[in-house]
PDB file of C-alpha atoms and ligand atoms in Angstrom:
ATOM      1  CA  MET A  17     -67.205  -4.118 -83.815  1.00  0.00           C
ATOM      2  CA  HIS A  18     -68.301  -7.643 -82.990  1.00  0.00           C
ATOM      3  CA  PRO A  19     -71.536  -7.359 -80.963  1.00  0.00           C
ATOM      4  CA  HIS A  20     -70.086  -9.383 -78.086  1.00  0.00           C
ATOM      5  CA  LEU A  21     -66.935  -7.335 -77.814  1.00  0.00           C
ATOM      6  CA  LYS A  22     -68.514  -4.417 -76.014  1.00  0.00           C
ATOM      7  CA  PRO A  23     -69.803  -6.516 -73.079  1.00  0.00           C
ATOM      8  CA  LEU A  24     -66.459  -8.356 -73.064  1.00  0.00           C
ATOM      9  CA  ILE A  25     -64.626  -5.035 -72.743  1.00  0.00           C
ATOM     10  CA  GLU A  26     -66.953  -4.157 -69.884  1.00  0.00           C
ATOM     11  CA  LEU A  27     -66.296  -7.554 -68.347  1.00  0.00           C
ATOM     12  CA  GLN A  28     -62.562  -6.911 -68.660  1.00  0.00           C
ATOM     13  CA  ALA A  29     -62.900  -3.518 -66.987  1.00  0.00           C
ATOM     14  CA  VAL A  30     -64.858  -4.876 -64.043  1.00  0.00           C
ATOM     15  CA  ASP A  31     -62.501  -7.861 -63.720  1.00  0.00           C
ATOM     16  CA  LEU A  32     -59.541  -5.524 -63.405  1.00  0.00           C
ATOM     17  CA  ARG A  33     -61.430  -3.632 -60.739  1.00  0.00           C
ATOM     18  CA  LEU A  34     -62.189  -6.923 -58.988  1.00  0.00           C
ATOM     19  CA  ILE A  35     -58.505  -7.860 -58.992  1.00  0.00           C
ATOM     20  CA  GLY A  36     -57.736  -4.586 -57.217  1.00  0.00           C
ATOM     21  CA  ILE A  37     -60.597  -5.030 -54.751  1.00  0.00           C
ATOM     22  CA  ARG A  38     -59.561  -8.616 -53.891  1.00  0.00           C
ATOM     23  CA  GLU A  39     -55.935  -7.592 -53.404  1.00  0.00           C
ATOM     24  CA  LYS A  40     -57.079  -4.852 -51.065  1.00  0.00           C
ATOM     25  CA  LEU A  41     -59.306  -7.267 -49.130  1.00  0.00           C
ATOM     26  CA  ALA A  42     -56.407  -9.688 -48.786  1.00  0.00           C
ATOM     27  CA  GLN A  43     -54.377  -6.977 -47.033  1.00  0.00           C
ATOM     28  CA  PHE A  44     -56.856  -6.461 -44.193  1.00  0.00           C
ATOM     29  CA  PRO A  45     -55.814  -9.388 -41.951  1.00  0.00           C
ATOM     30  CA  LYS A  46     -52.189  -8.226 -42.171  1.00  0.00           C
ATOM     31  CA  ARG A  47     -53.146  -4.642 -41.373  1.00  0.00           C
ATOM     32  CA  LEU A  48     -55.160  -5.756 -38.335  1.00  0.00           C
ATOM     33  CA  ALA A  49     -52.333  -8.039 -37.212  1.00  0.00           C
ATOM     34  CA  GLU A  50     -49.936  -5.076 -37.305  1.00  0.00           C
ATOM     35  CA  VAL A  51     -52.234  -3.125 -34.996  1.00  0.00           C
ATOM     36  CA  GLU A  52     -52.518  -6.083 -32.593  1.00  0.00           C
ATOM     37  CA  ALA A  53     -48.743  -6.568 -32.668  1.00  0.00           C
ATOM     38  CA  ARG A  54     -48.211  -2.969 -31.509  1.00  0.00           C
ATOM     39  CA  VAL A  55     -50.628  -3.489 -28.603  1.00  0.00           C
ATOM     40  CA  ALA A  56     -48.950  -6.796 -27.701  1.00  0.00           C
ATOM     41  CA  ALA A  57     -45.509  -5.159 -27.747  1.00  0.00           C
ATOM     42  CA  ALA A  58     -46.674  -2.396 -25.401  1.00  0.00           C
ATOM     43  CA  LYS A  59     -48.216  -4.977 -23.045  1.00  0.00           C
ATOM     44  CA  HIS A  60     -45.043  -6.978 -23.130  1.00  0.00           C
ATOM     45  CA  GLU A  61     -43.123  -3.892 -21.972  1.00  0.00           C
ATOM     46  CA  VAL A  62     -45.403  -3.613 -18.937  1.00  0.00           C
ATOM     47  CA  ALA A  63     -44.874  -7.288 -18.126  1.00  0.00           C
ATOM     48  CA  ALA A  64     -41.092  -6.928 -18.467  1.00  0.00           C
ATOM     49  CA  ALA A  65     -41.053  -3.821 -16.247  1.00  0.00           C
ATOM     50  CA  LYS A  66     -43.174  -5.614 -13.627  1.00  0.00           C
ATOM     51  CA  GLU A  67     -40.838  -8.581 -13.741  1.00  0.00           C
ATOM     52  CA  SER A  68     -37.849  -6.297 -13.068  1.00  0.00           C
ATOM     53  CA  LEU A  69     -39.727  -4.650 -10.225  1.00  0.00           C
ATOM     54  CA  LEU A  70     -40.556  -8.028  -8.693  1.00  0.00           C
ATOM     55  CA  THR A  71     -36.973  -9.272  -8.998  1.00  0.00           C
ATOM     56  CA  GLY A  72     -35.796  -6.046  -7.392  1.00  0.00           C
ATOM     57  CA  GLN A  73     -38.231  -6.516  -4.503  1.00  0.00           C
ATOM     58  CA  LYS A  74     -37.039 -10.084  -3.923  1.00  0.00           C
ATOM     59  CA  GLU A  75     -33.402  -8.959  -3.908  1.00  0.00           C
ATOM     60  CA  ARG A  76     -34.273  -6.198  -1.507  1.00  0.00           C
ATOM     61  CA  LYS A  77     -35.765  -8.742   0.907  1.00  0.00           C
ATOM     62  CA  THR A  78     -32.613 -10.866   0.625  1.00  0.00           C
ATOM     63  CA  TYR A  79     -30.351  -7.899   1.357  1.00  0.00           C
ATOM     64  CA  GLU A  80     -32.515  -6.846   4.283  1.00  0.00           C
ATOM     65  CA  MET A  81     -32.103 -10.334   5.692  1.00  0.00           C
ATOM     66  CA  ASP A  82     -28.330 -10.119   5.112  1.00  0.00           C
ATOM     67  CA  VAL A  83     -28.153  -6.901   7.097  1.00  0.00           C
ATOM     68  CA  ASP A  84     -30.167  -8.424   9.946  1.00  0.00           C
ATOM     69  CA  GLN A  85     -28.093 -11.585  10.022  1.00  0.00           C
ATOM     70  CA  TRP A  86     -24.764  -9.722  10.155  1.00  0.00           C
ATOM     71  CA  LYS A  87     -26.116  -7.389  12.817  1.00  0.00           C
ATOM     72  CA  GLU A  88     -27.192 -10.416  14.812  1.00  0.00           C
ATOM     73  CA  ARG A  89     -23.706 -11.926  14.522  1.00  0.00           C
ATOM     74  CA  ALA A  90     -21.966  -8.698  15.471  1.00  0.00           C
ATOM     75  CA  LYS A  91     -24.187  -8.487  18.533  1.00  0.00           C
ATOM     76  CA  LYS A  92     -23.396 -12.086  19.457  1.00  0.00           C
ATOM     77  CA  TYR A  93     -19.608 -11.458  19.185  1.00  0.00           C
ATOM     78  CA  ARG A  94     -19.857  -8.285  21.233  1.00  0.00           C
ATOM     79  CA  ASN A  95     -21.686 -10.193  23.952  1.00  0.00           C
ATOM     80  CA  GLN A  96     -18.902 -12.768  23.965  1.00  0.00           C
ATOM     81  CA  THR A  97     -16.153 -10.174  24.578  1.00  0.00           C
ATOM     82  CA  GLY A  98     -16.917 -10.131  28.302  1.00  0.00           C
ATOM     83  CA  GLU A  99     -16.427 -13.861  28.595  1.00  0.00           C
ATOM     84  CA  VAL A 100     -13.053 -14.383  26.851  1.00  0.00           C
ATOM     85  CA  LYS A 101     -10.061 -15.211  29.017  1.00  0.00           C
ATOM     86  CA  SER A 102      -7.098 -14.814  26.676  1.00  0.00           C
ATOM     87  CA  ASN A 103      -5.794 -11.849  24.781  1.00  0.00           C
ATOM     88  CA  GLU A 104      -5.599 -13.961  21.598  1.00  0.00           C
ATOM     89  CA  ALA A 105      -9.242 -14.961  21.805  1.00  0.00           C
ATOM     90  CA  TYR A 106     -10.208 -11.330  22.450  1.00  0.00           C
ATOM     91  CA  LYS A 107      -8.299 -10.184  19.398  1.00  0.00           C
ATOM     92  CA  ALA A 108      -9.901 -12.899  17.281  1.00  0.00           C
ATOM     93  CA  LEU A 109     -13.314 -11.806  18.477  1.00  0.00           C
ATOM     94  CA  LEU A 110     -12.596  -8.165  17.668  1.00  0.00           C
ATOM     95  CA  HIS A 111     -11.569  -9.307  14.222  1.00  0.00           C
ATOM     96  CA  GLU A 112     -14.888 -11.132  13.817  1.00  0.00           C
ATOM     97  CA  ILE A 113     -16.783  -8.075  14.981  1.00  0.00           C
ATOM     98  CA  GLN A 114     -14.945  -5.894  12.490  1.00  0.00           C
ATOM     99  CA  ASN A 115     -15.670  -8.393   9.734  1.00  0.00           C
ATOM    100  CA  ALA A 116     -19.359  -8.427  10.631  1.00  0.00           C
ATOM    101  CA  GLU A 117     -19.443  -4.607  10.636  1.00  0.00           C
ATOM    102  CA  ASP A 118     -17.893  -4.606   7.150  1.00  0.00           C
ATOM    103  CA  GLU A 119     -20.497  -7.091   5.931  1.00  0.00           C
ATOM    104  CA  ILE A 120     -23.283  -4.990   7.436  1.00  0.00           C
ATOM    105  CA  ALA A 121     -21.974  -1.930   5.565  1.00  0.00           C
ATOM    106  CA  LYS A 122     -21.742  -3.873   2.278  1.00  0.00           C
ATOM    107  CA  ALA A 123     -25.231  -5.341   2.671  1.00  0.00           C
ATOM    108  CA  GLU A 124     -26.604  -1.902   3.501  1.00  0.00           C
ATOM    109  CA  ASP A 125     -24.986  -0.464   0.377  1.00  0.00           C
ATOM    110  CA  ARG A 126     -26.536  -3.184  -1.750  1.00  0.00           C
ATOM    111  CA  LEU A 127     -29.870  -2.605  -0.056  1.00  0.00           C
ATOM    112  CA  LEU A 128     -29.747   1.135  -0.714  1.00  0.00           C
ATOM    113  CA  GLU A 129     -28.863   0.504  -4.334  1.00  0.00           C
ATOM    114  CA  ARG A 130     -31.828  -1.853  -4.620  1.00  0.00           C
ATOM    115  CA  MET A 131     -34.159   0.692  -3.060  1.00  0.00           C
ATOM    116  CA  VAL A 132     -33.075   3.339  -5.554  1.00  0.00           C
ATOM    117  CA  SER A 133     -33.415   1.029  -8.556  1.00  0.00           C
ATOM    118  CA  GLY A 134     -36.701  -0.223  -7.123  1.00  0.00           C
ATOM    119  CA  GLU A 135     -38.063   3.310  -7.400  1.00  0.00           C
ATOM    120  CA  GLN A 136     -36.777   3.408 -10.972  1.00  0.00           C
ATOM    121  CA  TYR A 137     -38.546   0.099 -11.801  1.00  0.00           C
ATOM    122  CA  ASP A 138     -41.679   1.432 -10.215  1.00  0.00           C
ATOM    123  CA  ARG A 139     -41.591   4.496 -12.480  1.00  0.00           C
ATOM    124  CA  GLU A 140     -40.920   2.284 -15.500  1.00  0.00           C
ATOM    125  CA  VAL A 141     -43.953   0.125 -14.745  1.00  0.00           C
ATOM    126  CA  LYS A 142     -46.141   3.207 -14.435  1.00  0.00           C
ATOM    127  CA  ALA A 143     -44.764   4.717 -17.662  1.00  0.00           C
ATOM    128  CA  ALA A 144     -45.255   1.433 -19.530  1.00  0.00           C
ATOM    129  CA  GLU A 145     -48.846   1.249 -18.287  1.00  0.00           C
ATOM    130  CA  VAL A 146     -49.509   4.763 -19.536  1.00  0.00           C
ATOM    131  CA  ARG A 147     -48.009   3.811 -22.918  1.00  0.00           C
ATOM    132  CA  VAL A 148     -50.247   0.734 -23.162  1.00  0.00           C
ATOM    133  CA  LYS A 149     -53.310   2.919 -22.630  1.00  0.00           C
ATOM    134  CA  GLU A 150     -52.140   5.287 -25.371  1.00  0.00           C
ATOM    135  CA  VAL A 151     -51.303   2.461 -27.778  1.00  0.00           C
ATOM    136  CA  GLU A 152     -54.669   0.820 -27.075  1.00  0.00           C
ATOM    137  CA  ALA A 153     -56.529   4.061 -27.716  1.00  0.00           C
ATOM    138  CA  VAL A 154     -54.747   4.503 -31.051  1.00  0.00           C
ATOM    139  CA  ALA A 155     -55.339   0.826 -31.872  1.00  0.00           C
ATOM    140  CA  ALA A 156     -59.062   1.158 -31.167  1.00  0.00           C
ATOM    141  CA  ARG A 157     -59.290   4.045 -33.641  1.00  0.00           C
ATOM    142  CA  GLU A 158     -57.203   2.154 -36.200  1.00  0.00           C
ATOM    143  CA  ARG A 159     -59.315  -0.988 -35.857  1.00  0.00           C
ATOM    144  CA  GLN A 160     -62.429   1.070 -36.397  1.00  0.00           C
ATOM    145  CA  ALA A 161     -60.971   2.791 -39.476  1.00  0.00           C
ATOM    146  CA  ILE A 162     -59.772  -0.510 -40.927  1.00  0.00           C
ATOM    147  CA  GLN A 163     -63.162  -2.108 -40.267  1.00  0.00           C
ATOM    148  CA  ALA A 164     -64.966   0.788 -41.963  1.00  0.00           C
ATOM    149  CA  GLU A 165     -62.625   0.545 -44.934  1.00  0.00           C
ATOM    150  CA  TYR A 166     -63.128  -3.206 -45.040  1.00  0.00           C
ATOM    151  CA  ASN A 167     -66.918  -2.794 -45.076  1.00  0.00           C
ATOM    152  CA  ALA A 168     -66.674  -0.221 -47.872  1.00  0.00           C
ATOM    153  CA  THR A 169     -64.413  -2.539 -49.870  1.00  0.00           C
ATOM    154  CA  GLN A 170     -66.867  -5.412 -49.349  1.00  0.00           C
ATOM    155  CA  ARG A 171     -69.658  -3.212 -50.703  1.00  0.00           C
ATOM    156  CA  GLU A 172     -67.433  -2.345 -53.656  1.00  0.00           C
ATOM    157  CA  LEU A 173     -66.919  -6.071 -54.221  1.00  0.00           C
ATOM    158  CA  THR A 174     -70.664  -6.750 -54.152  1.00  0.00           C
ATOM    159  CA  ALA A 175     -71.326  -3.916 -56.602  1.00  0.00           C
ATOM    160  CA  ALA A 176     -68.545  -5.029 -58.955  1.00  0.00           C
ATOM    161  CA  ASP A 177     -69.806  -8.616 -58.808  1.00  0.00           C
ATOM    162  CA  ALA A 178     -73.233  -7.387 -59.881  1.00  0.00           C
ATOM    163  CA  VAL A 179     -71.710  -5.453 -62.791  1.00  0.00           C
ATOM    164  CA  ARG A 180     -69.764  -8.575 -63.731  1.00  0.00           C
ATOM    165  CA  LYS A 181     -72.900 -10.720 -63.729  1.00  0.00           C
ATOM    166  CA  ALA A 182     -74.662  -8.202 -65.980  1.00  0.00           C
ATOM    167  CA  ALA A 183     -71.726  -8.088 -68.410  1.00  0.00           C
ATOM    168  CA  MET A 184     -71.534 -11.885 -68.427  1.00  0.00           C
ATOM    169  CA  GLY A 185     -75.242 -12.145 -69.135  1.00  0.00           C
ATOM    170  CA  ALA A 186     -74.756 -10.240 -72.391  1.00  0.00           C
ATOM    171  CA  VAL A 187     -72.226 -12.766 -73.740  1.00  0.00           C
ATOM    172  CA  PRO A 188     -72.775 -16.444 -74.680  1.00  0.00           C
ATOM    173  CA  GLU A 189     -71.572 -18.845 -72.008  1.00  0.00           C
ATOM    174  CA  ASP A 190     -68.908 -20.526 -74.141  1.00  0.00           C
ATOM    175  CA  LEU A 191     -67.425 -17.126 -74.973  1.00  0.00           C
ATOM    176  CA  VAL A 192     -67.280 -16.305 -71.251  1.00  0.00           C
ATOM    177  CA  ASP A 193     -65.464 -19.625 -70.701  1.00  0.00           C
ATOM    178  CA  HIS A 194     -63.072 -18.766 -73.517  1.00  0.00           C
ATOM    179  CA  TYR A 195     -62.473 -15.302 -72.035  1.00  0.00           C
ATOM    180  CA  GLU A 196     -61.877 -16.738 -68.557  1.00  0.00           C
ATOM    181  CA  ARG A 197     -59.407 -19.342 -69.797  1.00  0.00           C
ATOM    182  CA  ILE A 198     -57.309 -16.632 -71.450  1.00  0.00           C
ATOM    183  CA  ALA A 199     -57.670 -14.317 -68.437  1.00  0.00           C
ATOM    184  CA  LYS A 200     -56.509 -17.065 -66.068  1.00  0.00           C
ATOM    185  CA  ARG A 201     -53.309 -17.570 -68.033  1.00  0.00           C
ATOM    186  CA  HIS A 202     -52.596 -13.862 -68.453  1.00  0.00           C
ATOM    187  CA  GLY A 203     -52.975 -12.220 -65.060  1.00  0.00           C
ATOM    188  CA  GLY A 204     -56.689 -11.579 -65.461  1.00  0.00           C
ATOM    189  CA  ILE A 205     -56.375  -9.750 -68.788  1.00  0.00           C
ATOM    190  CA  ALA A 206     -58.003 -11.591 -71.693  1.00  0.00           C
ATOM    191  CA  LEU A 207     -58.456  -8.603 -73.981  1.00  0.00           C
ATOM    192  CA  ALA A 208     -55.886  -6.538 -75.845  1.00  0.00           C
ATOM    193  CA  GLU A 209     -56.532  -3.280 -77.600  1.00  0.00           C
ATOM    194  CA  ILE A 210     -54.703  -2.620 -80.847  1.00  0.00           C
ATOM    195  CA  ARG A 211     -52.155   0.140 -80.265  1.00  0.00           C
ATOM    196  CA  GLY A 212     -50.597   1.540 -83.389  1.00  0.00           C
ATOM    197  CA  GLU A 213     -49.943  -1.629 -85.325  1.00  0.00           C
ATOM    198  CA  GLY A 214     -49.331  -3.880 -82.371  1.00  0.00           C
ATOM    199  CA  CYS A 215     -50.978  -5.785 -79.547  1.00  0.00           C
ATOM    200  CA  GLY A 216     -51.598  -3.349 -76.702  1.00  0.00           C
ATOM    201  CA  GLN A 217     -50.676  -6.026 -74.161  1.00  0.00           C
ATOM    202  CA  CYS A 218     -47.624  -7.866 -75.480  1.00  0.00           C
ATOM    203  CA  GLY A 219     -46.620  -5.366 -78.183  1.00  0.00           C
ATOM    204  CA  VAL A 220     -46.243  -7.876 -80.995  1.00  0.00           C
ATOM    205  CA  HIS A 221     -46.988  -6.667 -84.516  1.00  0.00           C
ATOM    206  CA  ILE A 222     -50.527  -7.398 -85.743  1.00  0.00           C
ATOM    207  CA  ARG A 223     -51.072  -8.155 -89.428  1.00  0.00           C
ATOM    208  CA  PRO A 224     -52.683  -5.202 -91.264  1.00  0.00           C
ATOM    209  CA  HIS A 225     -55.590  -7.215 -92.627  1.00  0.00           C
ATOM    210  CA  VAL A 226     -56.577  -8.194 -89.089  1.00  0.00           C
ATOM    211  CA  ILE A 227     -56.522  -4.554 -88.047  1.00  0.00           C
ATOM    212  CA  GLN A 228     -58.588  -3.615 -91.111  1.00  0.00           C
ATOM    213  CA  GLN A 229     -61.075  -6.336 -90.295  1.00  0.00           C
ATOM    214  CA  LEU A 230     -61.368  -5.205 -86.674  1.00  0.00           C
ATOM    215  CA  GLN A 231     -61.907  -1.610 -87.758  1.00  0.00           C
ATOM    216  CA  ARG A 232     -64.961  -2.588 -89.818  1.00  0.00           C
ATOM    217  CA  GLU A 233     -68.291  -1.526 -88.407  1.00  0.00           C
ATOM    218  CA  ASN A 234     -69.902  -4.827 -89.385  1.00  0.00           C
ATOM    219  CA  ASN A 235     -67.064  -7.093 -88.285  1.00  0.00           C
ATOM    220  CA  ASP A 236     -68.382 -10.253 -86.708  1.00  0.00           C
ATOM    221  CA  ALA A 237     -65.175 -12.246 -86.316  1.00  0.00           C
ATOM    222  CA  PHE A 238     -62.903 -12.661 -83.311  1.00  0.00           C
ATOM    223  CA  PHE A 239     -59.148 -12.312 -83.694  1.00  0.00           C
ATOM    224  CA  HIS A 240     -56.504 -13.313 -81.217  1.00  0.00           C
ATOM    225  CA  CYS A 241     -52.999 -12.024 -80.758  1.00  0.00           C
ATOM    226  CA  GLU A 242     -50.756 -14.717 -82.203  1.00  0.00           C
ATOM    227  CA  THR A 243     -48.251 -14.269 -79.413  1.00  0.00           C
ATOM    228  CA  CYS A 244     -50.211 -13.714 -76.193  1.00  0.00           C
ATOM    229  CA  THR A 245     -53.503 -15.258 -77.476  1.00  0.00           C
ATOM    230  CA  ARG A 246     -55.583 -12.397 -76.076  1.00  0.00           C
ATOM    231  CA  ILE A 247     -58.781 -11.344 -77.830  1.00  0.00           C
ATOM    232  CA  LEU A 248     -58.008  -8.282 -79.956  1.00  0.00           C
ATOM    233  CA  TYR A 249     -60.218  -5.230 -80.334  1.00  0.00           C
ATOM    234  CA  TYR A 250     -59.779  -1.945 -82.082  1.00  0.00           C
ATOM    235  CA  GLY A 251     -60.165   1.382 -80.281  1.00  0.00           C
ATOM    236  CA  ALA A 252     -62.721   2.308 -77.695  1.00  0.00           C
ATOM    237  CA  ASP A 253     -66.199   2.230 -79.129  1.00  0.00           C
ATOM    238  CA  PRO A 254     -67.788   5.691 -78.719  1.00  0.00           C
ATOM    239  CA  GLY A 255     -70.724   3.940 -77.097  1.00  0.00           C
ATOM    240  CA  LEU A 256     -68.536   2.556 -74.307  1.00  0.00           C
ATOM    241  CA  THR A 257     -68.828   3.911 -70.830  1.00  0.00           C
ATOM    242  CA  GLY A 258     -66.074   6.057 -69.380  1.00  0.00           C
ATOM    243  CA  THR A 259     -65.111   3.381 -66.870  1.00  0.00           C
ATOM    244  CA  SER A 260     -64.532   0.803 -69.578  1.00  0.00           C
ATOM    245  CA  ALA A 261     -62.403   3.168 -71.605  1.00  0.00           C
ATOM    246  CA  SER A 262     -60.251   4.158 -68.640  1.00  0.00           C
ATOM    247  CA  ALA A 263     -59.968   0.539 -67.547  1.00  0.00           C
ATOM    248  CA  THR A 264     -58.639  -0.530 -70.940  1.00  0.00           C
ATOM    249  CA  VAL A 265     -55.964   2.151 -70.604  1.00  0.00           C
ATOM    250  CA  SER A 266     -54.917   0.840 -67.200  1.00  0.00           C
ATOM    251  CA  ALA A 267     -55.063  -2.696 -68.564  1.00  0.00           C
ATOM    252  CA  GLY A 268     -52.074  -1.801 -70.708  1.00  0.00           C
ATOM    253  CA  ASP A 269     -49.940  -1.297 -67.611  1.00  0.00           C
ATOM    254  CA  ALA A 270     -51.193  -4.299 -65.731  1.00  0.00           C
ATOM    255  CA  PRO A 271     -48.842  -7.008 -67.070  1.00  0.00           C
ATOM    256  CA  ASN A 272     -45.846  -5.106 -65.715  1.00  0.00           C
ATOM    257  CA  SER A 273     -47.187  -4.820 -62.220  1.00  0.00           C
ATOM    258  CA  PRO A 274     -46.101  -7.590 -59.833  1.00  0.00           C
ATOM    259  CA  ALA A 275     -49.668  -7.974 -58.575  1.00  0.00           C
ATOM    260  CA  HIS A 276     -50.632  -9.561 -61.868  1.00  0.00           C
ATOM    261  CA  GLU A 277     -47.768 -11.970 -62.204  1.00  0.00           C
ATOM    262  CA  LYS A 278     -49.190 -14.529 -59.771  1.00  0.00           C
TER     263      LYS A 278
HETATM  264 ZN1   ZN B 456     -50.427  -9.937 -77.612  1.00  0.00          ZN
END
């Protein structure tokens, strides 16, 4: 195996891990926003319930005034009955009194209705306030859990960055540039393992002499897949760490996942 391939494979493994870590980090603002949205929705319910209660109280005042006004009028008409001279005028007055009594009854009905619904609004406000407290308690726990997870992911990022630096240090700078150019074009995957007789990433057939060359212990040449241009390597070197080997396996699935098609 080419002496620079092993650190490149390690670089590839840590880069794949970094892709996952960065995607996870990118999700945190959205996750926090979802928590805040639930709290805001619960608070909005309280505000809406209070608004209904307030409207109900205003209407109640209006209906109370209606009742008073009609009672006042009925009283005024009754007082006038002693002063009328004609039968016609007396009848008309009685009619007015009756009308006022009807209006009093209607206004009292409306008032009663308002008082009943007012109690209902009052209960709704209290229930909504209890719900806000519950939602806020849950949100506080969620925020804490998300923050802890975020901190852990940040530590993971720092550790992976350190591994990346070490892997990069073992490879000449121009080779790192070459690797990064390919990785940028191919969803972060610059390396392709030979699988069977094909490229482990794009599946295209690889010429047998290239495979033979790559299999040689003393090979010191780089070969690229003619189709996807990735740097080819043959099999996991027994000296490779477990993480690198498992990462190259997962690398095979990566091109199909939407996360890598950006
Ligand atoms: Zn390929």
